[in-house]
C-alpha cells in the first residue's frame, strides 16, 4: 500500500513539475529587413500545438521551458528556435524562393510536394488568409470566385434545386466530382437537384461546413477514380480544417443586394417596358456570425471548434409578362360565368354586380376587362408576376477538428460537423385566377403564388487512428455522414379536394446516409533510385437512401369535380335547369343538345370539373414514391510514386471496387513529371474512371407540373425498376465510364509561377433524363399513365470535354507593402458525342425517338449552357494596417437551345427560340483596416458595378427574365464585416 501511495505521489509531483516548466512566450515575427510578417505559423516541435502571429506580427504561446518553436511562413525558410526558458523571442525569417508555393498532399499518398512539383494540376485556395476580404461567405461561392474550373450553380427557382448550390469541376456534373474533408470522403445531399450541366443529380452541399473552420482547400483538377474511388471523374476537392489553438477569431458580416435590375429596353415590348421594374429596392439582406477557437492539450494535442449562424432574406427578380400573354382573369371570371360542380353560380366579380345595380355604364364596361378589374382591386401586373430569386435561408452549423497522441507512435483524431438549414423559395409560376382548374375564388380570389420550403439536418463525424506499424505509416478511420431534408409548401392547395384543402402541406422527407471505413498504409523507400513511396489500402462503404411520403392531401386526387348519381337516370343539370358545364363553360349534352344522363344511382359518375390534382406547384411524395434502398461498396487500391531521378517522377495507381448492385470494376492511373532545369517541368497523366449511379438517381420518382408557354402539363419521373419503364423498354441504369488525359507544364520565372494544363475527358454512357412520353407516342404506357406524361433516367449517350487551364501567380514587394497577383483562366469545349438509342416500344420514328430520348435543349445545356471560358484576375495588397482585394471575372458567352418549334417574334416564322448571350464581366472589392490587435473592419462588394446578364428573348420569358448561367441575376451586393481576435 505504501509503495502504491509513493508511486501516485511521484506521478502527481512529476505532473506538477512538468506543468510548472511550461511558460508563456511572446514575440514578434519579421523578415530580415524588419518588415512585419503577419500570419506566421508557430508549432511546438514534436507536437501538434501551435499558434499564428497576428496582423502586427505579435504572437503568444504557452510552451515548455526546454521546448523548441518552429516558425514557418509562405516564401520563407523554416526556422527552429530553442526556448531555453525565455519569455520573449523575436524572430526574423529569411526569404527562400523554393518556399513560395504551398505544399499539398491531395493527389499523392507520398511526401508533400509543392503545387509546381506535382504531376497533375492542383489549386490551393487559402481560405484562412483570403476570407477576410472576400464578399462571398459560403465555401462553394468562395471557390467559384477563386478557381475558374470550379462553378457553383444556385437556381433562382426550380423547386428542389432552390435549396442546394451544386458544385462542378471542368463543366461536368456535381456527381462527377468527389469532395473530401481532411482526406476523407464527404457524403452527398439527399436532394436530387438540377445543375448547370443539364442533368439532375446529387452533390455535396458545402454550406454546412463553416468557412471560418477551414484552413485551405485543395482542388485536384484531374481524374482520380483509381486513387479515391467512384465520382472522381472530373477531379477532387479536399477541405483541410484548422488546427490552431489559443486564439478566438470571430466575424460579423452584414450585406444586401441593391436590386436595381439592368436591361436593354430594346429587348422588351412596349407593354413590358411599362411593367418591368424591381420591387422595394434593396433585398436579400443577410447577416452571418462566424467564430473559431482552439484549445491545446498538455500532451501536444488540440481541439479546434467553429460555429456559423446566418440568416438571409429572399432576392426577388420578377418576370412581368404583358396582359396579353398572362391575363390575370378570363372571360368567365369577369362575367360571373363560372359555376360549381353542381351548377350553382360562382360570383367572381362582385364589383360588376354592384356597378350594374348602380347603372354606371362606363364602370360596367371597365369591370368586364382585365385592366379595369385589376385597377378596381388596386392590383398591378407586377403584383401577380412570377418571382425568381435566391431563397430566404436560416443556417446554423458547428464543426470541430481534433487530434491527440495515444502512444509515442500513434495519434487519435476526430472531426465533424452538425448543421441545420431552413429555406423558403419562390420556385413556382404564379397561378392566375384565369386558370380555373387550379385556382379558388374563395381561397385566392386573384390567384396565388405557391412557395416551397425545406428543413435540412446534416451530420458528419470522422474518427481514426494514425501511427506506425513497423516501417509503415497507417491510418484507420470511420467516416459517418447523413443528410435529411423535409419539404413543405405553403400558400397552396389541392384543387381536386376543394376549399377544404389545407393551404400548408408536408410534402415528404428524403434522407441519405453514408458510412465509410478506410484502412490506408504507406512507406517511403529512400534507397530505391531517388525514392519510392508505396501506399495501399481498402475501403468498405455503406449507403442508404429513404423517401418518406408526405401528408395525403399533398398527393391525393379528390372528388370535388365529380358528380355521382343519387338516383337512376339523373340528368346532369344545375339548379337553374341548364346542363352542367366544364371549366371552360362547355355544357355536358348529347348530340341532340340534351343534358347527359347518369343511369345508376350510387354507381354512375361524371367528371364535371377537371380540377388539378395534388398540392399545387409541387406534388407531395406519395406512397408509390416511397423507398428504402441500401448498397455496400468494397474497394482495394495500390498507389506508387517513384522518383526515378531528382528530375523525373512517375506514379501509378490501380483500384478495384465491388458494388453490391453493380458488380466489379477496375480503374487505373499513370502520371509523370520531368524537370528541365530548376524552373521548368513537363507533366501529364492518363486515367480511367467510372461513376456508379447514386442511390438517389436509381430510386427517386416524383410527379410534377411543368409549363410550356404558360400552359401546365403534369408528368411523372419513373424509376427504372417501375412497370412504366419495363413496359416501354427502358433498362436498368449502368455506370458511367471515363478516360482522362492531361498534359501541361509548370514554370518559375523570377517572381512568376506559371502552370498551363490541357485536358480531355471522355465519358461513356452518361446519365440523362428523357423527354416526356405520352400514351399516343407509347400506347403500352396508356394503362399506367393514362393522360399523364412519363420520363425516365437513362444512360443516354457519350460526352466529352476538353480544354486548357492556366494559372499565373506573382508575389513581390511594392513600396512598403506586399503585392500578390493571380491570373487564372479556363477555356473548354463540351461536346455531346452521340445518343445511345435502344429499341423502345413506341410509335415514334428513330429520329423522333432520338430527339425525345436526349432532348435538344438538354444537349445544348451541356454543350453551351455554361461559359466555355472563365478568367479571374485577383490583386491582393497589404501595407501597414491596410489590406485590399480587387477581383475581376470574365464569364464567356453561353447559348440557350430551345426544345419547341414555335412562332418566333418578331420574325413570325416557325423555328427554335435559340439565344446567344454575350460575355459578362463582374468586379469584386474588399478593403480592410485593422484598428488594433483585436478589431478590423472590412467593406466591399460583389459585382459592385451591378452587371446583369442579358434578358431572355420574348419567347423564353416565362419563369425567369434573365439568363442564370453566367453571374446570375442577383446584381450588386455590398457588405461590411467586423473581424475580431481575442
PDB file of C-alpha atoms in Angstrom, residues 93-245:
ATOM      1  CA  UNK A  93      12.733  34.863 -41.248  1.00  0.00           C
ATOM      2  CA  UNK A  94      14.861  34.593 -44.352  1.00  0.00           C
ATOM      3  CA  UNK A  95      13.242  34.627 -47.786  1.00  0.00           C
ATOM      4  CA  UNK A  96      13.562  31.384 -49.726  1.00  0.00           C
ATOM      5  CA  UNK A  97      12.367  31.167 -53.321  1.00  0.00           C
ATOM      6  CA  UNK A  98      11.730  27.450 -53.088  1.00  0.00           C
ATOM      7  CA  UNK A  99       9.147  28.090 -50.349  1.00  0.00           C
ATOM      8  CA  UNK A 100       6.922  30.376 -52.412  1.00  0.00           C
ATOM      9  CA  UNK A 101       4.370  27.666 -53.217  1.00  0.00           C
ATOM     10  CA  UNK A 102       2.107  25.825 -50.858  1.00  0.00           C
ATOM     11  CA  UNK A 103       2.792  22.182 -50.074  1.00  0.00           C
ATOM     12  CA  UNK A 104      -0.083  19.836 -50.773  1.00  0.00           C
ATOM     13  CA  UNK A 105      -0.976  16.220 -50.170  1.00  0.00           C
ATOM     14  CA  UNK A 106      -4.009  15.699 -52.410  1.00  0.00           C
ATOM     15  CA  UNK A 107      -3.388  13.522 -55.436  1.00  0.00           C
ATOM     16  CA  UNK A 108      -0.394  11.880 -53.780  1.00  0.00           C
ATOM     17  CA  UNK A 109      -0.029   9.488 -50.866  1.00  0.00           C
ATOM     18  CA  UNK A 110       3.683  10.178 -50.762  1.00  0.00           C
ATOM     19  CA  UNK A 111       5.614  13.073 -49.319  1.00  0.00           C
ATOM     20  CA  UNK A 112       4.073  16.536 -49.581  1.00  0.00           C
ATOM     21  CA  UNK A 113       5.041  18.419 -52.735  1.00  0.00           C
ATOM     22  CA  UNK A 114       4.657  21.982 -53.864  1.00  0.00           C
ATOM     23  CA  UNK A 115       1.954  22.586 -56.451  1.00  0.00           C
ATOM     24  CA  UNK A 116       4.667  23.276 -59.053  1.00  0.00           C
ATOM     25  CA  UNK A 117       6.136  19.817 -58.457  1.00  0.00           C
ATOM     26  CA  UNK A 118       3.019  17.676 -58.778  1.00  0.00           C
ATOM     27  CA  UNK A 119       2.470  15.503 -61.876  1.00  0.00           C
ATOM     28  CA  UNK A 120      -1.145  16.754 -62.110  1.00  0.00           C
ATOM     29  CA  UNK A 121      -2.660  20.246 -61.656  1.00  0.00           C
ATOM     30  CA  UNK A 122      -3.677  21.264 -58.137  1.00  0.00           C
ATOM     31  CA  UNK A 123      -5.027  24.621 -56.944  1.00  0.00           C
ATOM     32  CA  UNK A 124      -4.659  25.731 -53.328  1.00  0.00           C
ATOM     33  CA  UNK A 125      -7.185  28.268 -52.035  1.00  0.00           C
ATOM     34  CA  UNK A 126      -6.019  29.766 -48.736  1.00  0.00           C
ATOM     35  CA  UNK A 127      -9.397  30.298 -47.080  1.00  0.00           C
ATOM     36  CA  UNK A 128      -7.884  31.290 -43.736  1.00  0.00           C
ATOM     37  CA  UNK A 129      -5.933  34.115 -45.367  1.00  0.00           C
ATOM     38  CA  UNK A 130      -8.268  35.222 -48.159  1.00  0.00           C
ATOM     39  CA  UNK A 131     -11.662  35.123 -46.416  1.00  0.00           C
ATOM     40  CA  UNK A 132     -11.327  38.481 -44.634  1.00  0.00           C
ATOM     41  CA  UNK A 133     -11.541  40.495 -47.880  1.00  0.00           C
ATOM     42  CA  UNK A 134     -13.961  38.268 -49.805  1.00  0.00           C
ATOM     43  CA  UNK A 135     -17.623  39.249 -50.252  1.00  0.00           C
ATOM     44  CA  UNK A 136     -18.562  35.564 -50.505  1.00  0.00           C
ATOM     45  CA  UNK A 137     -19.176  33.634 -47.275  1.00  0.00           C
ATOM     46  CA  UNK A 138     -20.334  30.201 -48.452  1.00  0.00           C
ATOM     47  CA  UNK A 139     -17.445  27.852 -49.307  1.00  0.00           C
ATOM     48  CA  UNK A 140     -18.830  26.918 -52.711  1.00  0.00           C
ATOM     49  CA  UNK A 141     -19.214  30.571 -53.687  1.00  0.00           C
ATOM     50  CA  UNK A 142     -15.704  31.332 -52.406  1.00  0.00           C
ATOM     51  CA  UNK A 143     -14.316  28.618 -54.649  1.00  0.00           C
ATOM     52  CA  UNK A 144     -16.363  29.793 -57.633  1.00  0.00           C
ATOM     53  CA  UNK A 145     -14.880  33.270 -57.184  1.00  0.00           C
ATOM     54  CA  UNK A 146     -11.307  31.956 -56.875  1.00  0.00           C
ATOM     55  CA  UNK A 147     -10.933  28.943 -59.193  1.00  0.00           C
ATOM     56  CA  UNK A 148     -12.099  29.252 -62.828  1.00  0.00           C
ATOM     57  CA  UNK A 149     -12.577  25.496 -63.267  1.00  0.00           C
ATOM     58  CA  UNK A 150     -14.985  25.405 -60.326  1.00  0.00           C
ATOM     59  CA  UNK A 151     -18.565  26.612 -60.550  1.00  0.00           C
ATOM     60  CA  UNK A 152     -21.441  26.560 -58.066  1.00  0.00           C
ATOM     61  CA  UNK A 153     -24.897  26.942 -59.569  1.00  0.00           C
ATOM     62  CA  UNK A 154     -27.684  28.281 -57.374  1.00  0.00           C
ATOM     63  CA  UNK A 155     -31.090  28.082 -59.010  1.00  0.00           C
ATOM     64  CA  UNK A 156     -33.388  31.079 -58.894  1.00  0.00           C
ATOM     65  CA  UNK A 157     -36.305  28.635 -58.928  1.00  0.00           C
ATOM     66  CA  UNK A 158     -36.632  25.020 -59.860  1.00  0.00           C
ATOM     67  CA  UNK A 159     -38.284  23.582 -56.755  1.00  0.00           C
ATOM     68  CA  UNK A 160     -35.739  21.299 -55.020  1.00  0.00           C
ATOM     69  CA  UNK A 161     -32.858  22.985 -56.848  1.00  0.00           C
ATOM     70  CA  UNK A 162     -33.500  26.163 -54.860  1.00  0.00           C
ATOM     71  CA  UNK A 163     -32.058  24.560 -51.749  1.00  0.00           C
ATOM     72  CA  UNK A 164     -28.631  23.328 -52.901  1.00  0.00           C
ATOM     73  CA  UNK A 165     -25.722  25.134 -54.545  1.00  0.00           C
ATOM     74  CA  UNK A 166     -24.493  22.443 -56.935  1.00  0.00           C
ATOM     75  CA  UNK A 167     -20.662  22.363 -57.277  1.00  0.00           C
ATOM     76  CA  UNK A 168     -18.967  21.462 -60.550  1.00  0.00           C
ATOM     77  CA  UNK A 169     -15.462  20.989 -61.952  1.00  0.00           C
ATOM     78  CA  UNK A 170     -14.464  21.322 -65.612  1.00  0.00           C
ATOM     79  CA  UNK A 171     -18.047  21.754 -66.794  1.00  0.00           C
ATOM     80  CA  UNK A 172     -19.161  18.335 -65.560  1.00  0.00           C
ATOM     81  CA  UNK A 173     -21.922  17.378 -63.151  1.00  0.00           C
ATOM     82  CA  UNK A 174     -21.742  17.718 -59.372  1.00  0.00           C
ATOM     83  CA  UNK A 175     -21.997  13.930 -59.102  1.00  0.00           C
ATOM     84  CA  UNK A 176     -18.814  13.575 -61.194  1.00  0.00           C
ATOM     85  CA  UNK A 177     -16.666  15.400 -58.629  1.00  0.00           C
ATOM     86  CA  UNK A 178     -15.508  13.914 -55.309  1.00  0.00           C
ATOM     87  CA  UNK A 179     -15.338  16.037 -52.150  1.00  0.00           C
ATOM     88  CA  UNK A 180     -13.078  15.158 -49.205  1.00  0.00           C
ATOM     89  CA  UNK A 181     -12.687  16.698 -45.762  1.00  0.00           C
ATOM     90  CA  UNK A 182      -9.242  16.135 -44.249  1.00  0.00           C
ATOM     91  CA  UNK A 183      -8.789  13.489 -46.918  1.00  0.00           C
ATOM     92  CA  UNK A 184     -11.998  11.567 -46.053  1.00  0.00           C
ATOM     93  CA  UNK A 185     -14.981  11.102 -48.364  1.00  0.00           C
ATOM     94  CA  UNK A 186     -17.822  13.564 -47.722  1.00  0.00           C
ATOM     95  CA  UNK A 187     -21.438  12.416 -48.036  1.00  0.00           C
ATOM     96  CA  UNK A 188     -23.747  13.988 -50.606  1.00  0.00           C
ATOM     97  CA  UNK A 189     -27.047  15.749 -50.107  1.00  0.00           C
ATOM     98  CA  UNK A 190     -30.291  13.790 -50.072  1.00  0.00           C
ATOM     99  CA  UNK A 191     -31.654  16.321 -52.579  1.00  0.00           C
ATOM    100  CA  UNK A 192     -31.624  15.356 -56.239  1.00  0.00           C
ATOM    101  CA  UNK A 193     -31.124  18.845 -57.632  1.00  0.00           C
ATOM    102  CA  UNK A 194     -30.754  20.276 -61.111  1.00  0.00           C
ATOM    103  CA  UNK A 195     -27.367  21.660 -62.044  1.00  0.00           C
ATOM    104  CA  UNK A 196     -25.774  23.787 -64.718  1.00  0.00           C
ATOM    105  CA  UNK A 197     -24.823  20.785 -66.864  1.00  0.00           C
ATOM    106  CA  UNK A 198     -28.406  19.827 -67.597  1.00  0.00           C
ATOM    107  CA  UNK A 199     -28.962  16.627 -65.595  1.00  0.00           C
ATOM    108  CA  UNK A 200     -30.270  16.470 -62.040  1.00  0.00           C
ATOM    109  CA  UNK A 201     -28.074  14.595 -59.587  1.00  0.00           C
ATOM    110  CA  UNK A 202     -26.775  14.581 -56.020  1.00  0.00           C
ATOM    111  CA  UNK A 203     -23.940  16.849 -54.941  1.00  0.00           C
ATOM    112  CA  UNK A 204     -22.074  17.724 -51.772  1.00  0.00           C
ATOM    113  CA  UNK A 205     -23.644  20.698 -50.019  1.00  0.00           C
ATOM    114  CA  UNK A 206     -20.694  22.733 -48.715  1.00  0.00           C
ATOM    115  CA  UNK A 207     -22.734  25.284 -46.773  1.00  0.00           C
ATOM    116  CA  UNK A 208     -22.872  23.012 -43.716  1.00  0.00           C
ATOM    117  CA  UNK A 209     -19.117  23.442 -43.175  1.00  0.00           C
ATOM    118  CA  UNK A 210     -18.326  26.814 -41.533  1.00  0.00           C
ATOM    119  CA  UNK A 211     -15.753  28.590 -43.704  1.00  0.00           C
ATOM    120  CA  UNK A 212     -14.116  30.010 -40.563  1.00  0.00           C
ATOM    121  CA  UNK A 213     -13.048  26.470 -39.634  1.00  0.00           C
ATOM    122  CA  UNK A 214     -11.301  25.786 -42.964  1.00  0.00           C
ATOM    123  CA  UNK A 215      -7.578  26.375 -43.302  1.00  0.00           C
ATOM    124  CA  UNK A 216      -7.287  25.808 -47.050  1.00  0.00           C
ATOM    125  CA  UNK A 217      -8.931  23.971 -49.928  1.00  0.00           C
ATOM    126  CA  UNK A 218      -7.007  21.844 -52.413  1.00  0.00           C
ATOM    127  CA  UNK A 219      -8.541  21.295 -55.850  1.00  0.00           C
ATOM    128  CA  UNK A 220      -7.169  18.372 -57.843  1.00  0.00           C
ATOM    129  CA  UNK A 221      -8.077  19.078 -61.471  1.00  0.00           C
ATOM    130  CA  UNK A 222      -7.560  15.569 -62.800  1.00  0.00           C
ATOM    131  CA  UNK A 223      -9.405  12.257 -62.925  1.00  0.00           C
ATOM    132  CA  UNK A 224      -8.714  10.345 -59.719  1.00  0.00           C
ATOM    133  CA  UNK A 225     -11.091   7.374 -59.560  1.00  0.00           C
ATOM    134  CA  UNK A 226      -8.146   4.977 -59.239  1.00  0.00           C
ATOM    135  CA  UNK A 227      -6.875   6.897 -56.199  1.00  0.00           C
ATOM    136  CA  UNK A 228     -10.056   7.921 -54.411  1.00  0.00           C
ATOM    137  CA  UNK A 229     -12.871   5.894 -55.944  1.00  0.00           C
ATOM    138  CA  UNK A 230     -16.138   6.491 -57.757  1.00  0.00           C
ATOM    139  CA  UNK A 231     -17.264  10.066 -58.543  1.00  0.00           C
ATOM    140  CA  UNK A 232     -13.736  11.462 -59.032  1.00  0.00           C
ATOM    141  CA  UNK A 233     -14.105  11.701 -62.830  1.00  0.00           C
ATOM    142  CA  UNK A 234     -13.676  15.478 -63.044  1.00  0.00           C
ATOM    143  CA  UNK A 235     -11.414  15.804 -60.016  1.00  0.00           C
ATOM    144  CA  UNK A 236     -11.294  16.042 -56.246  1.00  0.00           C
ATOM    145  CA  UNK A 237     -11.755  18.836 -53.721  1.00  0.00           C
ATOM    146  CA  UNK A 238     -10.150  18.425 -50.296  1.00  0.00           C
ATOM    147  CA  UNK A 239     -11.053  20.772 -47.440  1.00  0.00           C
ATOM    148  CA  UNK A 240      -8.320  20.947 -44.805  1.00  0.00           C
ATOM    149  CA  UNK A 241      -9.659  22.035 -41.421  1.00  0.00           C
ATOM    150  CA  UNK A 242      -7.894  24.377 -38.991  1.00  0.00           C
ATOM    151  CA  UNK A 243      -5.680  23.132 -36.171  1.00  0.00           C
ATOM    152  CA  UNK A 244      -4.803  26.424 -34.453  1.00  0.00           C
ATOM    153  CA  UNK A 245      -5.142  26.855 -30.694  1.00  0.00           C
TER     154      UNK A 245
END
